[in-house]
mmCIF file of C-alpha atoms in Angstrom:
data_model
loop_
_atom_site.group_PDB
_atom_site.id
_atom_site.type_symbol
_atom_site.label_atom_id
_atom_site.label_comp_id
_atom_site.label_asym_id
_atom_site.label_seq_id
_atom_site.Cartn_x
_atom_site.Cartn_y
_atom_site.Cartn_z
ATOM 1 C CA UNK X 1 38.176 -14.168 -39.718
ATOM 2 C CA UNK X 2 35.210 -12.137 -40.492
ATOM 3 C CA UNK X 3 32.962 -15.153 -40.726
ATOM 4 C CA UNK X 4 33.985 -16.031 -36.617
ATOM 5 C CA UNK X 5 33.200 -12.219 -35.888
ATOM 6 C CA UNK X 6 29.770 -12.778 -37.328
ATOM 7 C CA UNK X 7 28.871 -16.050 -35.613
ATOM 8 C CA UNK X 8 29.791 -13.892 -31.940
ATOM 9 C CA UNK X 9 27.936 -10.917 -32.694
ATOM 10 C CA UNK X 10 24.976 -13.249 -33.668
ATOM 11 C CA UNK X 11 24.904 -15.277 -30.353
ATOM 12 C CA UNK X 12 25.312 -12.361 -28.180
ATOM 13 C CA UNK X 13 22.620 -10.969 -29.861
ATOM 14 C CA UNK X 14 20.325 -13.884 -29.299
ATOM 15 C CA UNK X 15 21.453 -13.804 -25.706
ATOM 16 C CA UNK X 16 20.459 -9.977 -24.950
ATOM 17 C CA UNK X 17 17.079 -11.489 -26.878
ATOM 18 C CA UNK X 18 16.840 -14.065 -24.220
ATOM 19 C CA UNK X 19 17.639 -12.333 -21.627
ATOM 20 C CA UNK X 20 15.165 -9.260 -22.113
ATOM 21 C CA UNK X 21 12.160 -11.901 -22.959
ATOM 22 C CA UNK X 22 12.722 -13.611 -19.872
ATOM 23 C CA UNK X 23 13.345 -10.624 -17.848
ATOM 24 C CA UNK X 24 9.302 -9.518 -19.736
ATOM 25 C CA UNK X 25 8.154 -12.684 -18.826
ATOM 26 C CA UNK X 26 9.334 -12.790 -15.057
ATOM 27 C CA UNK X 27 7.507 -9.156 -14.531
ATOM 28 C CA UNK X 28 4.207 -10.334 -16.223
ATOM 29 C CA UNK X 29 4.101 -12.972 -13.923
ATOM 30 C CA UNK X 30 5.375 -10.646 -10.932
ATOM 31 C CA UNK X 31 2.654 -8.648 -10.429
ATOM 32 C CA UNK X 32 -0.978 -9.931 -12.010
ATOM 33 C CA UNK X 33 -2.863 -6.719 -13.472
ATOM 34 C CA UNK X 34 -6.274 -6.055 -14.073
ATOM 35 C CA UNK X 35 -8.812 -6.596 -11.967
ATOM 36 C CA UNK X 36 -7.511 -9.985 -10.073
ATOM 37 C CA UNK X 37 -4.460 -7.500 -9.118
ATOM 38 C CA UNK X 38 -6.362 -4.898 -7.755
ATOM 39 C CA UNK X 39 -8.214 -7.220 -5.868
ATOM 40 C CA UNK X 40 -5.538 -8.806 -4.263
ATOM 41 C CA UNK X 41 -5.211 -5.427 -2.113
ATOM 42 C CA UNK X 42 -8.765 -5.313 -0.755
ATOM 43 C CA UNK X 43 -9.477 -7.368 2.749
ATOM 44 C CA UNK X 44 -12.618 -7.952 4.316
ATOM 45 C CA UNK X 45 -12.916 -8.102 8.537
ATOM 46 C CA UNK X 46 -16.141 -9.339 9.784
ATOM 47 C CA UNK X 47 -17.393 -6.767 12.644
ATOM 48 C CA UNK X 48 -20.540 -8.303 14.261
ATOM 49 C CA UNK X 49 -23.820 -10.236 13.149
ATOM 50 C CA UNK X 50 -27.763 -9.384 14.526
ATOM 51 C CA UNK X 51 -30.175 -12.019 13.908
ATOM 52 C CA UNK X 52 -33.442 -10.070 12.977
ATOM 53 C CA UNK X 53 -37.394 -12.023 13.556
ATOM 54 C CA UNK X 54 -38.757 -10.629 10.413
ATOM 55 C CA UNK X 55 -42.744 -8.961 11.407
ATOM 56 C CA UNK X 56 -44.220 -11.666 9.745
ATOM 57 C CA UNK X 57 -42.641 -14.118 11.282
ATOM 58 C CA UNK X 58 -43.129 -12.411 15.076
ATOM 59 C CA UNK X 59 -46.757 -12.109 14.859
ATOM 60 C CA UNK X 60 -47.191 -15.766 13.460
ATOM 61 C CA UNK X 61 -45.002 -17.219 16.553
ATOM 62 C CA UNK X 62 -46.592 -15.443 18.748
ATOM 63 C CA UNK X 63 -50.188 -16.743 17.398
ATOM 64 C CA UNK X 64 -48.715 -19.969 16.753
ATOM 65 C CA UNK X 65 -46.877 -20.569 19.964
ATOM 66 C CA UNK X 66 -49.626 -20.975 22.329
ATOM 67 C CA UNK X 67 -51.153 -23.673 19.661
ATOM 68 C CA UNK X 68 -47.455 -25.766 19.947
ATOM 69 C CA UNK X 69 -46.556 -25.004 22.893
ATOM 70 C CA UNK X 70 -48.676 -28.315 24.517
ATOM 71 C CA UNK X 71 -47.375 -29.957 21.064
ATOM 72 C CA UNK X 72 -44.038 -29.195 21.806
ATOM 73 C CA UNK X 73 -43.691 -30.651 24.617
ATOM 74 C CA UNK X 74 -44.670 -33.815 23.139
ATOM 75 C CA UNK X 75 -42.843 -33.796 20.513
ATOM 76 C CA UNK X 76 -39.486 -32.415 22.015
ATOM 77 C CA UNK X 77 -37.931 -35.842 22.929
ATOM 78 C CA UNK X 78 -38.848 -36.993 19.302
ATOM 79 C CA UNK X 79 -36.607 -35.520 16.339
ATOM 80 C CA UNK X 80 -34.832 -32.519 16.560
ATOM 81 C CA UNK X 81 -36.094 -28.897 14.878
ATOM 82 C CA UNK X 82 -35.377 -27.486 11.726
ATOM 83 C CA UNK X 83 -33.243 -24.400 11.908
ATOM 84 C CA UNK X 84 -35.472 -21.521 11.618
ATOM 85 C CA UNK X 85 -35.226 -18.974 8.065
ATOM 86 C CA UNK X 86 -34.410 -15.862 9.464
ATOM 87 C CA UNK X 87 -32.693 -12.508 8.304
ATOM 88 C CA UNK X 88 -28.951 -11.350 9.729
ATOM 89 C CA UNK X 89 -27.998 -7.899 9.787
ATOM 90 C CA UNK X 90 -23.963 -8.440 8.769
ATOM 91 C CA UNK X 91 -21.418 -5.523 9.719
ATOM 92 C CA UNK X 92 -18.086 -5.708 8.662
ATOM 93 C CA UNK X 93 -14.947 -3.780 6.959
ATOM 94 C CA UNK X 94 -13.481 -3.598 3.452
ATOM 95 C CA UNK X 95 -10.029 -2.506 3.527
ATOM 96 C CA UNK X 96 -7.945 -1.266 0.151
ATOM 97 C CA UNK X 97 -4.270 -2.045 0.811
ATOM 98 C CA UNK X 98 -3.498 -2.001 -2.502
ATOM 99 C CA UNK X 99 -2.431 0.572 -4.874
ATOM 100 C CA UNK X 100 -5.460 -0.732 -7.660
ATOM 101 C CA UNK X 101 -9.157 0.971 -7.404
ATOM 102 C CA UNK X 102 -11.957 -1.355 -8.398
ATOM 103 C CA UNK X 103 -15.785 0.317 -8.455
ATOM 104 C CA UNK X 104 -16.985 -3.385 -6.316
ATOM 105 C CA UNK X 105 -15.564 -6.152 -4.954
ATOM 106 C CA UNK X 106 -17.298 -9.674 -4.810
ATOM 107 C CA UNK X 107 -16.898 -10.916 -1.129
ATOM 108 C CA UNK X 108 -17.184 -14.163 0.013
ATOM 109 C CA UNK X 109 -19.375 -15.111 2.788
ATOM 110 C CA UNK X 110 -19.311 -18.460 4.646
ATOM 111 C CA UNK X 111 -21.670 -19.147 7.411
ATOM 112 C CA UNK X 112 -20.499 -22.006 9.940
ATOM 113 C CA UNK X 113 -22.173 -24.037 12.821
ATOM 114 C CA UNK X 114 -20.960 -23.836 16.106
ATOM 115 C CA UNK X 115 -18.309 -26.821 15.173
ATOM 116 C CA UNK X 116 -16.895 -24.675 12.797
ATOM 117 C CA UNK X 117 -18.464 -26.699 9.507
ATOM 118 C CA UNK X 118 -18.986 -24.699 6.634
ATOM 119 C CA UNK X 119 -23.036 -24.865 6.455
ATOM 120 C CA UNK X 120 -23.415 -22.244 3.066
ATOM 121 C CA UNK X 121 -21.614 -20.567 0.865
ATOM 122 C CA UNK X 122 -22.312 -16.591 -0.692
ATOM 123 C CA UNK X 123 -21.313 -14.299 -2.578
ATOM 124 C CA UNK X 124 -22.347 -10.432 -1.707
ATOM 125 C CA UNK X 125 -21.476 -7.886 -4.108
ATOM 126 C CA UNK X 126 -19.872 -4.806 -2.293
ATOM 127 C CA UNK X 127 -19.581 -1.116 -3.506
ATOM 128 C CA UNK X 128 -15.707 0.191 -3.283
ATOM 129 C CA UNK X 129 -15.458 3.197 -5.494
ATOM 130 C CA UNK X 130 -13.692 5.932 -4.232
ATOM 131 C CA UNK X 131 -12.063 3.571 -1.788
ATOM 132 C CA UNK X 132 -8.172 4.231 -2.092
ATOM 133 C CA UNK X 133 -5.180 2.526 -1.099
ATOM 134 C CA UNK X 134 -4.703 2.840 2.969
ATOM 135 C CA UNK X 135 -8.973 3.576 3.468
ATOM 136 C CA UNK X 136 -11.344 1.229 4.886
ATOM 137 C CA UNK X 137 -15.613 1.619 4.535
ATOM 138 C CA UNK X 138 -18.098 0.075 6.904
ATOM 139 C CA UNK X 139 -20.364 -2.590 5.139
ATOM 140 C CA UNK X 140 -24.179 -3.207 6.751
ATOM 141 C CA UNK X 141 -25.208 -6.165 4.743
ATOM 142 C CA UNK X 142 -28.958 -7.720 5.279
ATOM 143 C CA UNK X 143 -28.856 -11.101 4.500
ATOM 144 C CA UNK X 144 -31.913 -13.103 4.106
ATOM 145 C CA UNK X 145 -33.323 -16.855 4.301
ATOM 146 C CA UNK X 146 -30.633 -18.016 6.455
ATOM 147 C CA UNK X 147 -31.046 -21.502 8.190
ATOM 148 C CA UNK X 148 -29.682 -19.606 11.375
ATOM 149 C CA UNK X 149 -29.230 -22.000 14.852
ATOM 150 C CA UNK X 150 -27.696 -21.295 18.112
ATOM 151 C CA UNK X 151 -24.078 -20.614 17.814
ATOM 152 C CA UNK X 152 -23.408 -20.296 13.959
ATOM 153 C CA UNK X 153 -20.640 -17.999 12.489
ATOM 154 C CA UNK X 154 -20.109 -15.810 9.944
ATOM 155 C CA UNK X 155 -16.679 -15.035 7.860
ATOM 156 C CA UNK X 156 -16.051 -12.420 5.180
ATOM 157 C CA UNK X 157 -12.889 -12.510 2.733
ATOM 158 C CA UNK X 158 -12.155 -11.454 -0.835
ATOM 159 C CA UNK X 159 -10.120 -14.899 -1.705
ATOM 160 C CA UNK X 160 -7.885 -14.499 -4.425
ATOM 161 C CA UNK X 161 -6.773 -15.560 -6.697
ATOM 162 C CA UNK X 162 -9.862 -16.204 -8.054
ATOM 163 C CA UNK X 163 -9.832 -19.639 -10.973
ATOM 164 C CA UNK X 164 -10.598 -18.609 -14.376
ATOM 165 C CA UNK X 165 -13.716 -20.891 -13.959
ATOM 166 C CA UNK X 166 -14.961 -19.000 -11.385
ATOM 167 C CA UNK X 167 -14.708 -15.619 -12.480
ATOM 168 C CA UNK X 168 -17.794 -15.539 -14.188
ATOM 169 C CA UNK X 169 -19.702 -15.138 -10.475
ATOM 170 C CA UNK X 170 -17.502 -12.064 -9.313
ATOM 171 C CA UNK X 171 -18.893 -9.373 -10.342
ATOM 172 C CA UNK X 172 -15.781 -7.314 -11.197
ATOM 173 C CA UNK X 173 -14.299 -9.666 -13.538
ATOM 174 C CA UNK X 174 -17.556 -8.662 -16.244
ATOM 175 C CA UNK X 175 -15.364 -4.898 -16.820
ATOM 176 C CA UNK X 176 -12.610 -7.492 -18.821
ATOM 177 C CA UNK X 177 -14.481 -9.359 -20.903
#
């Protein structure tokens, strides 16, 4: 009788080990940690874009557009222009809704053409310390050498989750290795 006594305190025991490993392994994979889960509670909200004529550029149009301007003409039914490299003043928000701090977050940047193509892909590193859960900070971002025509967009967002292959170009992920 002792030996069936033994055999029932041995399987219940293996089922409370069960049972607590998979209850350990169903909150690991609740809530990621680190820095991809206090990234999850930061947003980014594009504000408004200024396209800026750098000085350099403004003097040599001026100068130069007299010069083209009879070329122009000529050559305006022929193929179309190239986009012109010019610098964009970005404004936007970063929001922390979560209850992680991080000291940056790596926001993604995607400018668009009027059609709503993705044209380029950035990354723009972004300052958040002392930014705690419920606060927001106003970005100014200078971008520069964009291909910038008529009509473009610009959207901000700090994707997650981020793939492990990827990591290595957010800035925040360098604190865990």
């Amino acid at each position: 009788m002792k030996r069936i006594e033994d055999r029932g305190s041995w399987w219940r025991s293996s089922a409370f080990a069960l049972i607590v490993a998979g209850l350990l392994l169903l909150a690991a994979c609740a809530g990621e940690g680190g820095v991809a889960g206090a990234r999850v509670g930061y947003i980014a909200e594009m504000g408004s874009f200024s396209v800026v004529q750098a000085p350099a550029m403004a003097e040599e149009a001026t100068e130069a557009a007299e010069a083209e301007a009879e070329a122009e003409a000529a050559e305006e039914a022929a193929a179309p222009t190239e986009p012109a490299m010019v610098t964009v003043l970005l404004d936007f928000l970063i929001h922390n809704e979560g209850s992680g701090a991080l000291d940056g977050v790596t926001v993604d940047l995607t400018i668009a053409d009027p059609d709503g193509n993705e044209k380029e892909r950035r990354l723009l590193w972004v300052e958040t310390a002392g930014l705690t859960k419920g606060s927001q900070r106003q970005v100014a971002h200078e971008l520069t050498d964009v291909a910038y025509t008529d009509g473009d967009g610009f959207h901000v967002e700090v994707r997650h989750p981020i793939p492990m292959e990827e990591r290595g170009d957010y800035r925040e992920f360098d604190a865990e290795n």
